[in-house]
C-alpha positions as semicolon CSV with decimal commas, in nm:
position;residue;x (nm);y (nm);z (nm)
1;M;0,000;0,006;0,017
2;M;0,110;0,352;-0,123
3;T;0,075;0,673;0,099
4;E;0,018;0,970;-0,089
5;N;0,357;1,116;-0,073
6;Q;0,498;0,795;-0,242
7;A;0,253;0,794;-0,495
8;E;0,325;1,167;-0,590
9;L;0,679;1,063;-0,570
10;A;0,634;0,788;-0,827
11;E;0,399;0,987;-1,079
12;Q;0,699;1,278;-1,060
13;L;0,948;0,993;-1,108
14;E;0,756;0,874;-1,417
15;L;0,731;1,200;-1,587
16;A;1,080;1,300;-1,546
17;L;1,170;0,913;-1,684
18;A;0,904;0,988;-1,970
19;E;1,098;1,342;-2,054
20;A;1,465;1,197;-2,011
21;S;1,350;0,954;-2,298
22;R;1,218;1,194;-2,550
23;A;1,508;1,422;-2,465
24;P;1,799;1,358;-2,718
25;R;2,136;1,181;-2,657
26;I;2,474;1,319;-2,656
27;E;2,708;1,066;-2,789
28;K;3,015;1,032;-2,595
29;P;3,301;1,132;-2,746
30;R;3,523;0,849;-2,847
31;R;3,917;0,809;-2,971
32;P;3,940;0,716;-3,328
33;K;4,055;0,378;-3,399
34;R;4,395;0,335;-3,395
35;Q;4,560;0,245;-3,726
36;G;4,823;-0,012;-3,651
37;A;5,136;0,044;-3,822
38;R;5,340;-0,244;-3,910
39;K;5,675;-0,253;-3,748
40;R;5,845;-0,374;-4,071
41;P;5,730;-0,309;-4,404
42;R;5,646;-0,598;-4,603
43;N;5,892;-0,609;-4,847
44;Q;6,178;-0,530;-4,558
45;P;6,369;-0,821;-4,482
46;W;6,409;-0,921;-4,093
47;Q;6,693;-0,857;-3,879
48;V;6,875;-1,092;-3,686
49;E;6,813;-0,845;-3,350
50;S;6,423;-0,869;-3,420
51;V;6,391;-1,229;-3,485
52;L;6,557;-1,306;-3,184
53;K;6,310;-1,050;-2,990
54;R;6,042;-1,249;-3,162
55;F;6,189;-1,582;-3,027
56;S;6,252;-1,464;-2,711
57;A;5,885;-1,522;-2,578
58;C;5,960;-1,885;-2,527
59;G;6,249;-2,036;-2,378
60;R;6,243;-2,391;-2,592
61;C;6,259;-2,187;-2,909
62;I;6,507;-1,893;-2,815
63;Y;6,726;-2,183;-2,672
64;F;6,722;-2,369;-3,047
65;L;6,766;-2,075;-3,216
66;L;7,042;-1,964;-3,010
67;S;7,219;-2,292;-3,004
68;Y;7,178;-2,291;-3,380
69;Q;7,344;-1,981;-3,399
70;S;7,626;-2,112;-3,200
71;M;7,678;-2,398;-3,396
72;A;7,611;-2,296;-3,753
73;G;7,761;-1,962;-3,710
74;A;7,609;-1,630;-3,686
75;E;7,654;-1,572;-4,068
76;V;7,431;-1,866;-4,163
77;L;7,157;-1,749;-3,922
78;A;7,166;-1,371;-4,065
79;T;7,166;-1,509;-4,436
80;A;6,865;-1,740;-4,354
81;V;6,678;-1,413;-4,190
82;A;6,774;-1,229;-4,487
83;N;6,606;-1,455;-4,741
84;S;6,338;-1,576;-4,494
85;N;5,995;-1,467;-4,597
86;D;5,729;-1,275;-4,381
87;E;5,609;-1,604;-4,209
88;W;5,842;-1,894;-4,207
89;L;6,227;-1,877;-4,120
90;Q;6,427;-2,143;-4,331
91;L;6,751;-2,280;-4,153
92;P;6,996;-2,442;-4,313
93;W;7,039;-2,795;-4,225
94;I;7,361;-2,864;-4,003
95;D;7,466;-3,231;-3,869
96;Q;7,397;-3,139;-3,489
97;M;7,009;-3,065;-3,579
98;P;6,891;-3,377;-3,476
99;T;6,997;-3,360;-3,123
100;L;6,941;-2,960;-3,068
101;V;6,568;-3,067;-3,193
102;E;6,552;-3,343;-2,909
103;K;6,715;-3,110;-2,653
104;S;6,491;-2,798;-2,729
105;Y;6,201;-2,942;-2,823
106;G;6,221;-3,324;-2,674
107;L;6,150;-3,472;-3,034
108;S;6,382;-3,727;-3,232
109;I;6,443;-3,704;-3,590
110;D;6,529;-4,014;-3,743
111;L;6,751;-4,063;-4,039
112;G;6,464;-4,217;-4,238
113;D;6,266;-3,952;-4,157
114;D;6,131;-3,751;-4,519
115;Y;5,935;-3,506;-4,312
116;V;5,830;-3,414;-3,954
117;E;5,580;-3,143;-3,876
118;A;5,527;-3,070;-3,514
119;I;5,492;-2,733;-3,280
120;C;5,630;-2,611;-2,968
121;P;5,499;-2,750;-2,662
122;L;5,549;-2,400;-2,474
123;C;5,443;-2,154;-2,742
124;Q;5,266;-2,338;-3,007
125;R;5,505;-2,211;-3,270
126;P;5,523;-2,464;-3,565
127;F;5,843;-2,597;-3,732
128;V;5,902;-2,824;-4,018
129;Y;6,176;-3,086;-4,116
130;N;6,197;-3,172;-4,483
131;A;6,474;-3,414;-4,542
132;A;6,717;-3,381;-4,872
133;T;6,584;-3,499;-5,194
134;E;6,743;-3,459;-5,531
135;E;6,629;-3,167;-5,594
136;F;6,654;-2,977;-5,278
137;A;6,907;-2,994;-4,933
138;A;6,729;-3,093;-4,606
139;D;6,617;-2,762;-4,449
140;F;6,439;-2,678;-4,093
141;Q;6,152;-2,429;-4,104
142;M;6,005;-2,209;-3,834
143;V;5,730;-1,944;-3,805
144;V;5,868;-1,623;-3,750
């Protein structure tokens, strides 16, 4: 049961709400959408430092890449980075690669394997091993 004052207050609130709904709403000012600029233009080749930064988020991947650099040489890695496309880093095969992959990712690559595709257990970065054929040398590819 409502008292007279409550009924009167309810009528006033209803009128105020009805008037408020008729009044035009003012749009809240919004910031313009940020147009993300690419950090690296599409046609510009990768730099070794920027690739190492991208791999540094995962302990296994950075261990693999730095170990590869120390075994194959900084020049080999720099050449592979310069020749890579926007998505895949193609590393030339070295003799210590099966041991390095096993220590880094826990995956053993046997001599009889023609093709191995796997992902890093920590960061889910895919990598692919292609065995040597008559046309191509063996290589190891990773997503940049």
